[in-house]
Coordinates of C-alpha atoms in Angstrom, one line a residue:
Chain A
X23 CA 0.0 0.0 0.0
X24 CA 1.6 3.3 -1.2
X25 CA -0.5 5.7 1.0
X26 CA -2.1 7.2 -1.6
X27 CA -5.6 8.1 -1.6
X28 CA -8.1 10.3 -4.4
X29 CA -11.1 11.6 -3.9
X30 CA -13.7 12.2 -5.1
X31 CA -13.8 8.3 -6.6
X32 CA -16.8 9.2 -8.9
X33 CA -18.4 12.6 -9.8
X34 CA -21.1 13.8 -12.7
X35 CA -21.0 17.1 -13.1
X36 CA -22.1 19.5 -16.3
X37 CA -20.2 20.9 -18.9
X38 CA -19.1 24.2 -17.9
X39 CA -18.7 23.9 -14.1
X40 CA -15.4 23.6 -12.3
X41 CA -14.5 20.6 -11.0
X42 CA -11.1 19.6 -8.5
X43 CA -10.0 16.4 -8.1
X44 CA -7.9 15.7 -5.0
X45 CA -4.6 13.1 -4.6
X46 CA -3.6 12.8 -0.7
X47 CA -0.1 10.7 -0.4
X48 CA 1.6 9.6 2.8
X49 CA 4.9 8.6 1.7
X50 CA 6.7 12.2 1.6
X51 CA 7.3 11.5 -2.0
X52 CA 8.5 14.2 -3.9
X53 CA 7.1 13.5 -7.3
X54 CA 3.7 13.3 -8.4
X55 CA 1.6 12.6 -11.8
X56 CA -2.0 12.9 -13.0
X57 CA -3.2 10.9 -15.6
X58 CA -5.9 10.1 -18.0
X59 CA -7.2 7.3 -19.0
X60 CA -9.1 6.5 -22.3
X61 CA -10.2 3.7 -23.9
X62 CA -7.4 2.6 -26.8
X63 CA -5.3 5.8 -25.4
X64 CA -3.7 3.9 -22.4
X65 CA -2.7 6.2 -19.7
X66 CA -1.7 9.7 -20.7
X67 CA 0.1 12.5 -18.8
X68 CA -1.6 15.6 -18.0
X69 CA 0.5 17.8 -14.9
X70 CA 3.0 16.6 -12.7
X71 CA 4.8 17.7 -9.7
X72 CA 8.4 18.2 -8.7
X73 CA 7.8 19.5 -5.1
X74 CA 5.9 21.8 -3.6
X75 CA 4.7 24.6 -5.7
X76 CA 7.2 23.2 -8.4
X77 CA 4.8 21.8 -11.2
X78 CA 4.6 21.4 -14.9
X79 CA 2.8 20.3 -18.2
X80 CA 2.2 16.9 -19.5
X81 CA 1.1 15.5 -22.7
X82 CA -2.6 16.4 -22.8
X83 CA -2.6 19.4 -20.4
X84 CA -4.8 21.9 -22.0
X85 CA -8.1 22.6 -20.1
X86 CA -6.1 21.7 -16.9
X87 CA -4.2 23.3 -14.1
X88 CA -2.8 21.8 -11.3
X89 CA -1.8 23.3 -7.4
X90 CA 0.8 21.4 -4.8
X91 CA 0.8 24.1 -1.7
X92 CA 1.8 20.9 0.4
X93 CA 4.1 17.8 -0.3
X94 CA 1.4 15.5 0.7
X95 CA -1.7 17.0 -1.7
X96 CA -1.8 17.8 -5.6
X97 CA -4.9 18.9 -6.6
X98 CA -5.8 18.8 -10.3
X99 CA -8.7 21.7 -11.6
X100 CA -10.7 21.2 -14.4
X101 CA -11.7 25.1 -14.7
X102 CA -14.8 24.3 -16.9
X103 CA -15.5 20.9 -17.3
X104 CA -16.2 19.7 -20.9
X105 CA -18.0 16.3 -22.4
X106 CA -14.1 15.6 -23.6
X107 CA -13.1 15.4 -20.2
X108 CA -15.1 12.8 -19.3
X109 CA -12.7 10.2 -18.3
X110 CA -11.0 7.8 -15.3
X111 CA -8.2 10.4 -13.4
X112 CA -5.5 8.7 -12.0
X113 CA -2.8 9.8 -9.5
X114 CA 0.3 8.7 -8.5
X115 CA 3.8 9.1 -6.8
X116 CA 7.5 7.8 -7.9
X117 CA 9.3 4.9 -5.5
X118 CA 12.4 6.8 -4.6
X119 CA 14.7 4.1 -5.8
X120 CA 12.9 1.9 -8.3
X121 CA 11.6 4.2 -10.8
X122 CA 8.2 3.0 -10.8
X123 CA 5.0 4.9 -10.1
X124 CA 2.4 3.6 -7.6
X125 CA -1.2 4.7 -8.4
X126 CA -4.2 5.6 -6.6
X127 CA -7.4 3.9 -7.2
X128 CA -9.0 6.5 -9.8
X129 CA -11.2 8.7 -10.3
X130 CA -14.0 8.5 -12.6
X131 CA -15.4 11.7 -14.3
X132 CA -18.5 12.3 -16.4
X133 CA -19.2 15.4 -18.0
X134 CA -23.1 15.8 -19.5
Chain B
X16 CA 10.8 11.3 -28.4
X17 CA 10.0 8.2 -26.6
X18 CA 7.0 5.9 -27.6
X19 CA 5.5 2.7 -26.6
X20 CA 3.6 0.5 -29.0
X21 CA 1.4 -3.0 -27.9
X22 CA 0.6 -4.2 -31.2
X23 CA -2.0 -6.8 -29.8
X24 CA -5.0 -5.2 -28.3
X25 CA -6.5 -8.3 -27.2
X26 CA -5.1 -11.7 -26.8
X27 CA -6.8 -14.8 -25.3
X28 CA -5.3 -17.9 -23.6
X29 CA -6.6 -21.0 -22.0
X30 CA -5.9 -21.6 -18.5
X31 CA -3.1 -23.4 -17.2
X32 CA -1.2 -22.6 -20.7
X33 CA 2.0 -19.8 -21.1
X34 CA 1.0 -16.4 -23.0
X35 CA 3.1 -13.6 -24.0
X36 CA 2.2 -10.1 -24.4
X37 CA 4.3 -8.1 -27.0
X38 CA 6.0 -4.5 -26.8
X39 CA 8.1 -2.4 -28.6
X40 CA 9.5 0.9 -27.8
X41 CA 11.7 3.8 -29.1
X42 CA 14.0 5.8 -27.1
X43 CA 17.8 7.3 -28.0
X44 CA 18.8 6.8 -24.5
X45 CA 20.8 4.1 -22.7
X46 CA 19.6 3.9 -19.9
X47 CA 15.7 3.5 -18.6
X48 CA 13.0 1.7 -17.1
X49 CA 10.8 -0.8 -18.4
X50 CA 7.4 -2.1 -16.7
X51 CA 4.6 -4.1 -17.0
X52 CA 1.8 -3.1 -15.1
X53 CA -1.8 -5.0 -15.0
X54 CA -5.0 -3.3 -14.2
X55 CA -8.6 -6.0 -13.3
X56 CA -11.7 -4.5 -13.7
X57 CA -11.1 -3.2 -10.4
X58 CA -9.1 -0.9 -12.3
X59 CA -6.2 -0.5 -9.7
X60 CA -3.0 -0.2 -11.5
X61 CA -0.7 -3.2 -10.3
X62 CA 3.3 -3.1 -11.0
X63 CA 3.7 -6.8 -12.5
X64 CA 7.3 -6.8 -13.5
X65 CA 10.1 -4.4 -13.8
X66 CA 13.6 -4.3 -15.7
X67 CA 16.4 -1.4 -15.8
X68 CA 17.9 -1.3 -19.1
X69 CA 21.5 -1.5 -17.8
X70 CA 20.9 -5.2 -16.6
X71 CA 21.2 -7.8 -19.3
X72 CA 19.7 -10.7 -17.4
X73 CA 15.8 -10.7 -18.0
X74 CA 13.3 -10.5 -14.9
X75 CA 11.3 -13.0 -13.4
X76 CA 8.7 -12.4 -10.6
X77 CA 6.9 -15.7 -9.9
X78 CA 4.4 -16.8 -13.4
X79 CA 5.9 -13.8 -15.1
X80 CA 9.3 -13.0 -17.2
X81 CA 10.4 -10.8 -19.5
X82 CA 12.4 -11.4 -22.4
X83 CA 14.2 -7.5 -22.8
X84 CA 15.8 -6.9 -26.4
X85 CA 18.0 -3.7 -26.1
X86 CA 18.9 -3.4 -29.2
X87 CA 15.3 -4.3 -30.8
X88 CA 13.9 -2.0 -28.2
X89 CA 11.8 -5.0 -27.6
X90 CA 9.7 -6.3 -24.0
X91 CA 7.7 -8.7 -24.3
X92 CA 5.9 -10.4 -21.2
X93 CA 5.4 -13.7 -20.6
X94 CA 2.6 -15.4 -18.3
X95 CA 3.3 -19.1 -17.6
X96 CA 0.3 -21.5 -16.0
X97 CA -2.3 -19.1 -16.7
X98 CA -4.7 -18.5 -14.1
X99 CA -8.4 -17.1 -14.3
X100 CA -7.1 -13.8 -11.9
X101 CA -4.7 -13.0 -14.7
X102 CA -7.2 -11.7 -16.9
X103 CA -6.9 -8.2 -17.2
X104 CA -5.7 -4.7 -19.0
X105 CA -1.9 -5.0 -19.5
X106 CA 0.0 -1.6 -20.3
X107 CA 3.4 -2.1 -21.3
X108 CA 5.4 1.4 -19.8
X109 CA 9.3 2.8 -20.0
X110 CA 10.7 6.0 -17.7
X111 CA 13.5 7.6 -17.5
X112 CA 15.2 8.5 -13.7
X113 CA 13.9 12.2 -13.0
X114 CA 16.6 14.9 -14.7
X115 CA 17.8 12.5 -16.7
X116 CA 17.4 13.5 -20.8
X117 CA 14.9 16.2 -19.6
X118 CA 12.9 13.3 -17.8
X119 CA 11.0 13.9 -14.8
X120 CA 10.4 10.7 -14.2
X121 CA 7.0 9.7 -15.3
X122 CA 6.3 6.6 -17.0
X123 CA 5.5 6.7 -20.9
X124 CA 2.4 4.2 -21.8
X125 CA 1.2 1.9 -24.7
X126 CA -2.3 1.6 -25.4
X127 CA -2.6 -1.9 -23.5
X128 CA -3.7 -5.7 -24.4
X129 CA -6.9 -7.0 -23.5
X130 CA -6.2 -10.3 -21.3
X131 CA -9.0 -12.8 -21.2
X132 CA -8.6 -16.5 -19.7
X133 CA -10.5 -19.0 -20.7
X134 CA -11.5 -21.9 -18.2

C-alpha cells in the first residue's frame, strides 16, 4: 500500500462547471503525476509535480491546471469541465529508488 | 521522443497454458526503465514486473518473465500456467530517472492488451 488516496472516486458534473480532483499521499514522495485514461489511449500524462509549488505540463494538459501548496496534496482543476473530459483520473507518486509509479485507485469523471 | 507500441489489443489464452504479451519501444537513451503493469476491472494499476535497461539478465517475478531486447527496443511479457485472476488490461510502460534527458520521471504508456482467460 503506497498511502495514496483520491477523492472524489466518482463525480457527474455538467459541462461548464469547475470541478477539483484531490490526490492525498503519505509517503513524503517528492514526485507526483495525474493521468488520464481512455479507452485505446492507455494512460496519458496531463501535470506533474516536482515539489511543492514546483509543477509542470504533460502531454494532454490543456483545459487543466494543477496546485501542490503541500508535499502531501496535488490537486488537479478542471476550470470548466467539458463532455471531452469525461474520463478515469488517476494519480500517482515515484518509488524513490525503483523508478516506478504507484497509483491511486482513480477517479472516474463524467461530464453531461 | 519516446514511444511505446502493444501491437495486440486483445489476446486470449486458456488456463493453465503460457502467453506472452508483445511491446516495442523507441527511445535514444541508454539507460531507462521498463514495466509491465496489470489493471482488473477493479481498475487499480498493479506493477507486475520491472527491468532497468543497464541489466542484461531478464526479470522473473513468480508466473511472469520478460524477455528484454536492447537493441530491438523489444519487452515482451510472458505469463506461464495461466490462471483465471490473470485476466486483465496490460500496459506495457518505459521511464526515465527524474533529470535524466529532460525526464522527470513519469512513466511513458502503450495503449494496453486486453487479457481474457478462458476456463
Amino acid at each position: 500500500d503506497a498511502g495514496i488516496t483520491q477523492s472524489p472516486r466518482h463525480k457527474v458534473t455538467e459541462t461548464g462547471t469547475p470541478v477539483t480532483l484531490r490526490c492525498h499521499q503519505t509517503e513524503n514522495h517528492r514526485y507526483m503525476y495525474w493521468y488520464r485514461q481512455d479507452p485505446g489511449h492507455g494512460l496519458r500524462l496531463i501535470h506533474y509535480s516536482y515539489g511543492v509549488k514546483d509543477t509542470d505540463k504533460g502531454e494532454v494538459s490543456d483545459g487543466y491546471s494543477v496546485s501542490r501548496s503541500k508535499t502531501e496534496d496535488f490537486l488537479l482543476t478542471l476550470e470548466s469541465a467539458t463532455s471531452s473530459q469525461t474520463s478515469v483520473y488517476f494519480c500517482a507518486i515515484r518509488g524513490s529508488a525503483t523508478g516506478e509509479l504507484f497509483f491511486g485507485e482513480g477517479s472516474r469523471l463524467t461530464v453531461l | 521522443a519516446q514511444t511505446v507500441t502493444q501491437s495486440q489489443p486483445e489476446m486470449s489464452v486458456q488456463e493453465a497454458e503460457t502467453v506472452t504479451l508483445s511491446c516495442t519501444y523507441d527511445t535514444s537513451e541508454s539507460d531507462y526503465y521498463l514495466f509491465w503493469y496489470k489493471q482488473p476491472p477493479s481498475r487499480q494499476m498493479i506493477l507486475v514486473i520491472r527491468q532497468e535497461a543497464y541489466k542484461q539478465q531478464n526479470a522473473t517475478e513468480n508466473r511472469f518473465s520478460v524477455n528484454f531486447q536492447k537493441a530491438a527496443k523489444s519487452f515482451s511479457l510472458k505469463i506461464s500456467d495461466s490462471q483465471l485472476g490473470d485476466a486483465a488490461m496490460y500496459f506495457c510502460a518505459y521511464s526515465l530517472q527524474p533529470n535524466y534527458g529532460g525526464s522527470q520521471g513519469n512513466l511513458i504508456f502503450g495503449k494496453g492488451t486486453k487479457l481474457s482467460v478462458k476456463p
